Amino acid sequence: MPSAFSHAAAALGIGTAFFGRKASARVWGLGAFCAALPDADVIGFRFGVRYGDLLGHRGLTHSFAFAAALALLATPLARKEGESPPPGKLWTYLFLATASHGLLDAMTDGGLGIALLAPFKNARYFFPFRPIEVSPIGIGRFFSQRGLDVMKSEFLWVWLPSLALAGIALGLRESARRRHIE
């Protein structure tokens, strides 16, 4: 799994493509939260939930169904009268922010795969191209040489593409704005 920081960075890149610079802090924060939340499933280890179980790590919370449900629940929280994007646009952003978690995890070089189709199918999937180094579970292990290696990998494969997406989206918006003015 990429770190929570990188999942949030991906959500911010996606959000910039949707909203430019015009979203509220509430929308940005919920997008980052939704993108990182699927890894809360690691708490199951403490209660005897096995990794490969439906509720195990990279199981249901990493699925498209979970992303849809979380976006549905979070959309009203992101809305504020008079300054919010339309609900459909918010839902789509929050869905993609959440779904990006499982998709990024499917690009990592470790673990059992991602149950993208749960709860309908608990099969675990990886992409054929898996360049992201899997992040260690636990904060203590993250602040080590291994954690530094993971951050280098995430910078290359998550942060730079997210920044590029944001930059391209902002550039296209500015170009469209200029064409509209002329």
PDB file of C-alpha atoms in Angstrom, residues 25-168:
ATOM      1  CA  ALA A  25     -11.264  23.194   2.488  1.00  0.00           C
ATOM      2  CA  ARG A  26     -14.098  20.883   3.544  1.00  0.00           C
ATOM      3  CA  VAL A  27     -14.168  19.244   0.088  1.00  0.00           C
ATOM      4  CA  TRP A  28     -10.362  18.926  -0.073  1.00  0.00           C
ATOM      5  CA  GLY A  29     -10.240  17.477   3.434  1.00  0.00           C
ATOM      6  CA  LEU A  30     -13.001  14.949   2.799  1.00  0.00           C
ATOM      7  CA  GLY A  31     -11.372  13.875  -0.443  1.00  0.00           C
ATOM      8  CA  ALA A  32      -8.059  13.245   1.319  1.00  0.00           C
ATOM      9  CA  PHE A  33      -9.859  11.476   4.176  1.00  0.00           C
ATOM     10  CA  CYS A  34     -11.825   9.236   1.793  1.00  0.00           C
ATOM     11  CA  ALA A  35      -8.650   8.357  -0.095  1.00  0.00           C
ATOM     12  CA  ALA A  36      -6.817   7.265   3.068  1.00  0.00           C
ATOM     13  CA  LEU A  37      -9.732   5.658   4.958  1.00  0.00           C
ATOM     14  CA  PRO A  38      -9.650   2.200   3.318  1.00  0.00           C
ATOM     15  CA  ASP A  39      -6.493   1.347   5.291  1.00  0.00           C
ATOM     16  CA  ALA A  40      -8.467   1.588   8.539  1.00  0.00           C
ATOM     17  CA  ASP A  41      -9.124  -2.087   7.856  1.00  0.00           C
ATOM     18  CA  VAL A  42      -5.745  -2.913   9.440  1.00  0.00           C
ATOM     19  CA  ILE A  43      -7.438  -2.586  12.818  1.00  0.00           C
ATOM     20  CA  GLY A  44      -8.983  -5.971  12.066  1.00  0.00           C
ATOM     21  CA  PHE A  45      -5.609  -7.613  12.694  1.00  0.00           C
ATOM     22  CA  ARG A  46      -6.037  -6.775  16.395  1.00  0.00           C
ATOM     23  CA  PHE A  47      -9.367  -8.618  16.435  1.00  0.00           C
ATOM     24  CA  GLY A  48      -8.229 -11.746  14.642  1.00  0.00           C
ATOM     25  CA  VAL A  49      -9.452 -10.828  11.165  1.00  0.00           C
ATOM     26  CA  ARG A  50      -7.146 -12.562   8.701  1.00  0.00           C
ATOM     27  CA  TYR A  51      -5.541 -10.637   5.867  1.00  0.00           C
ATOM     28  CA  GLY A  52      -7.356 -12.556   3.119  1.00  0.00           C
ATOM     29  CA  ASP A  53     -10.830 -12.319   4.686  1.00  0.00           C
ATOM     30  CA  LEU A  54     -13.511 -10.132   3.139  1.00  0.00           C
ATOM     31  CA  LEU A  55     -13.066  -7.678   6.021  1.00  0.00           C
ATOM     32  CA  GLY A  56      -9.294  -8.193   6.090  1.00  0.00           C
ATOM     33  CA  HIS A  57      -6.669  -5.783   4.867  1.00  0.00           C
ATOM     34  CA  ARG A  58      -7.191  -4.783   1.233  1.00  0.00           C
ATOM     35  CA  GLY A  59     -10.606  -6.438   1.288  1.00  0.00           C
ATOM     36  CA  LEU A  60     -14.024  -4.786   1.281  1.00  0.00           C
ATOM     37  CA  THR A  61     -12.777  -1.307   2.201  1.00  0.00           C
ATOM     38  CA  HIS A  62     -10.604  -1.292  -0.920  1.00  0.00           C
ATOM     39  CA  SER A  63     -13.473  -2.159  -3.278  1.00  0.00           C
ATOM     40  CA  PHE A  64     -15.426  -0.080  -5.759  1.00  0.00           C
ATOM     41  CA  ALA A  65     -18.625  -0.843  -3.803  1.00  0.00           C
ATOM     42  CA  PHE A  66     -17.090   0.633  -0.645  1.00  0.00           C
ATOM     43  CA  ALA A  67     -15.924   3.676  -2.627  1.00  0.00           C
ATOM     44  CA  ALA A  68     -19.470   4.213  -3.923  1.00  0.00           C
ATOM     45  CA  ALA A  69     -21.027   3.840  -0.459  1.00  0.00           C
ATOM     46  CA  LEU A  70     -18.476   6.090   1.239  1.00  0.00           C
ATOM     47  CA  ALA A  71     -18.927   8.757  -1.438  1.00  0.00           C
ATOM     48  CA  LEU A  72     -22.687   8.567  -0.905  1.00  0.00           C
ATOM     49  CA  LEU A  73     -22.260   9.067   2.850  1.00  0.00           C
ATOM     50  CA  ALA A  74     -19.609  11.779   2.539  1.00  0.00           C
ATOM     51  CA  THR A  75     -21.285  13.897  -0.152  1.00  0.00           C
ATOM     52  CA  PRO A  76     -23.733  15.587   2.256  1.00  0.00           C
ATOM     53  CA  LEU A  77     -20.832  16.309   4.622  1.00  0.00           C
ATOM     54  CA  ALA A  78     -18.953  18.089   1.842  1.00  0.00           C
ATOM     55  CA  ARG A  79     -21.868  20.296   0.891  1.00  0.00           C
ATOM     56  CA  LYS A  80     -22.260  23.780   2.282  1.00  0.00           C
ATOM     57  CA  GLU A  81     -25.087  26.022   1.207  1.00  0.00           C
ATOM     58  CA  GLY A  82     -24.098  28.534  -1.435  1.00  0.00           C
ATOM     59  CA  GLU A  83     -20.513  27.368  -2.051  1.00  0.00           C
ATOM     60  CA  SER A  84     -20.661  23.693  -2.934  1.00  0.00           C
ATOM     61  CA  PRO A  85     -20.318  21.992  -6.280  1.00  0.00           C
ATOM     62  CA  PRO A  86     -23.350  19.988  -7.455  1.00  0.00           C
ATOM     63  CA  PRO A  87     -23.924  16.741  -5.499  1.00  0.00           C
ATOM     64  CA  GLY A  88     -23.266  14.514  -8.528  1.00  0.00           C
ATOM     65  CA  LYS A  89     -19.908  16.151  -9.132  1.00  0.00           C
ATOM     66  CA  LEU A  90     -19.010  15.857  -5.432  1.00  0.00           C
ATOM     67  CA  TRP A  91     -20.053  12.203  -5.332  1.00  0.00           C
ATOM     68  CA  THR A  92     -17.981  11.421  -8.424  1.00  0.00           C
ATOM     69  CA  TYR A  93     -14.929  13.136  -6.956  1.00  0.00           C
ATOM     70  CA  LEU A  94     -15.272  11.392  -3.587  1.00  0.00           C
ATOM     71  CA  PHE A  95     -15.856   8.048  -5.327  1.00  0.00           C
ATOM     72  CA  LEU A  96     -12.732   8.451  -7.460  1.00  0.00           C
ATOM     73  CA  ALA A  97     -10.685   9.655  -4.480  1.00  0.00           C
ATOM     74  CA  THR A  98     -11.707   6.553  -2.510  1.00  0.00           C
ATOM     75  CA  ALA A  99     -11.401   4.153  -5.452  1.00  0.00           C
ATOM     76  CA  SER A 100      -7.923   5.499  -6.204  1.00  0.00           C
ATOM     77  CA  HIS A 101      -6.790   3.838  -2.969  1.00  0.00           C
ATOM     78  CA  GLY A 102      -7.457   0.313  -4.197  1.00  0.00           C
ATOM     79  CA  LEU A 103      -6.129   1.100  -7.659  1.00  0.00           C
ATOM     80  CA  LEU A 104      -2.856   2.459  -6.266  1.00  0.00           C
ATOM     81  CA  ASP A 105      -2.544  -0.511  -3.928  1.00  0.00           C
ATOM     82  CA  ALA A 106      -2.954  -2.788  -6.955  1.00  0.00           C
ATOM     83  CA  MET A 107       0.239  -1.195  -8.284  1.00  0.00           C
ATOM     84  CA  THR A 108       2.331  -2.155  -5.238  1.00  0.00           C
ATOM     85  CA  ASP A 109       4.913  -4.907  -5.101  1.00  0.00           C
ATOM     86  CA  GLY A 110       3.591  -6.716  -2.014  1.00  0.00           C
ATOM     87  CA  GLY A 111       0.601  -8.144  -0.211  1.00  0.00           C
ATOM     88  CA  LEU A 112      -2.167 -10.479  -1.307  1.00  0.00           C
ATOM     89  CA  GLY A 113      -3.808  -8.241  -3.880  1.00  0.00           C
ATOM     90  CA  ILE A 114      -6.868  -6.023  -3.750  1.00  0.00           C
ATOM     91  CA  ALA A 115     -10.523  -7.158  -3.526  1.00  0.00           C
ATOM     92  CA  LEU A 116     -11.729  -4.511  -5.978  1.00  0.00           C
ATOM     93  CA  LEU A 117     -15.001  -6.366  -6.640  1.00  0.00           C
ATOM     94  CA  ALA A 118     -15.928  -7.130  -3.011  1.00  0.00           C
ATOM     95  CA  PRO A 119     -18.473  -7.896  -1.618  1.00  0.00           C
ATOM     96  CA  PHE A 120     -19.542  -9.617  -4.827  1.00  0.00           C
ATOM     97  CA  LYS A 121     -16.217 -11.371  -5.285  1.00  0.00           C
ATOM     98  CA  ASN A 122     -13.367 -11.644  -2.773  1.00  0.00           C
ATOM     99  CA  ALA A 123     -10.757 -12.435  -5.435  1.00  0.00           C
ATOM    100  CA  ARG A 124      -7.635 -10.319  -5.023  1.00  0.00           C
ATOM    101  CA  TYR A 125      -6.118  -8.438  -7.939  1.00  0.00           C
ATOM    102  CA  PHE A 126      -2.871  -6.717  -8.858  1.00  0.00           C
ATOM    103  CA  PHE A 127      -2.032  -4.810 -12.013  1.00  0.00           C
ATOM    104  CA  PRO A 128       0.635  -6.368 -14.254  1.00  0.00           C
ATOM    105  CA  PHE A 129       2.729  -3.216 -13.743  1.00  0.00           C
ATOM    106  CA  ARG A 130       3.577  -2.915 -10.025  1.00  0.00           C
ATOM    107  CA  PRO A 131       6.243  -0.221  -9.556  1.00  0.00           C
ATOM    108  CA  ILE A 132       5.189   1.141  -6.127  1.00  0.00           C
ATOM    109  CA  GLU A 133       7.046  -0.262  -3.139  1.00  0.00           C
ATOM    110  CA  VAL A 134       4.612  -1.495  -0.537  1.00  0.00           C
ATOM    111  CA  SER A 135       4.566   0.655   2.599  1.00  0.00           C
ATOM    112  CA  PRO A 136       5.209  -1.006   5.946  1.00  0.00           C
ATOM    113  CA  ILE A 137       2.200  -1.332   8.241  1.00  0.00           C
ATOM    114  CA  GLY A 138       2.724   0.686  11.397  1.00  0.00           C
ATOM    115  CA  ILE A 139       4.107   4.150  12.028  1.00  0.00           C
ATOM    116  CA  GLY A 140       7.313   2.952  13.703  1.00  0.00           C
ATOM    117  CA  ARG A 141       8.413   0.938  10.690  1.00  0.00           C
ATOM    118  CA  PHE A 142       7.568   3.796   8.361  1.00  0.00           C
ATOM    119  CA  PHE A 143      10.242   6.027   9.923  1.00  0.00           C
ATOM    120  CA  SER A 144      13.167   3.860   8.873  1.00  0.00           C
ATOM    121  CA  GLN A 145      15.336   3.321   5.816  1.00  0.00           C
ATOM    122  CA  ARG A 146      12.569   1.122   4.415  1.00  0.00           C
ATOM    123  CA  GLY A 147      10.109   3.982   4.882  1.00  0.00           C
ATOM    124  CA  LEU A 148      12.463   6.349   3.076  1.00  0.00           C
ATOM    125  CA  ASP A 149      12.727   3.916   0.162  1.00  0.00           C
ATOM    126  CA  VAL A 150       8.925   3.707   0.047  1.00  0.00           C
ATOM    127  CA  MET A 151       8.590   7.504   0.018  1.00  0.00           C
ATOM    128  CA  LYS A 152      11.034   7.744  -2.899  1.00  0.00           C
ATOM    129  CA  SER A 153       8.957   5.201  -4.803  1.00  0.00           C
ATOM    130  CA  GLU A 154       5.710   6.978  -3.948  1.00  0.00           C
ATOM    131  CA  PHE A 155       7.132  10.343  -4.979  1.00  0.00           C
ATOM    132  CA  LEU A 156       7.962   8.939  -8.396  1.00  0.00           C
ATOM    133  CA  TRP A 157       4.800   6.885  -8.975  1.00  0.00           C
ATOM    134  CA  VAL A 158       2.107   8.791  -7.028  1.00  0.00           C
ATOM    135  CA  TRP A 159       3.144  12.354  -6.166  1.00  0.00           C
ATOM    136  CA  LEU A 160       4.646  13.320  -9.538  1.00  0.00           C
ATOM    137  CA  PRO A 161       1.681  11.970 -11.556  1.00  0.00           C
ATOM    138  CA  SER A 162      -0.736  13.666  -9.117  1.00  0.00           C
ATOM    139  CA  LEU A 163       1.122  16.965  -9.481  1.00  0.00           C
ATOM    140  CA  ALA A 164       1.164  16.520 -13.258  1.00  0.00           C
ATOM    141  CA  LEU A 165      -2.594  15.865 -13.289  1.00  0.00           C
ATOM    142  CA  ALA A 166      -3.188  18.976 -11.181  1.00  0.00           C
ATOM    143  CA  GLY A 167      -0.880  21.084 -13.351  1.00  0.00           C
ATOM    144  CA  ILE A 168      -2.471  19.926 -16.587  1.00  0.00           C
TER     145      ILE A 168
END
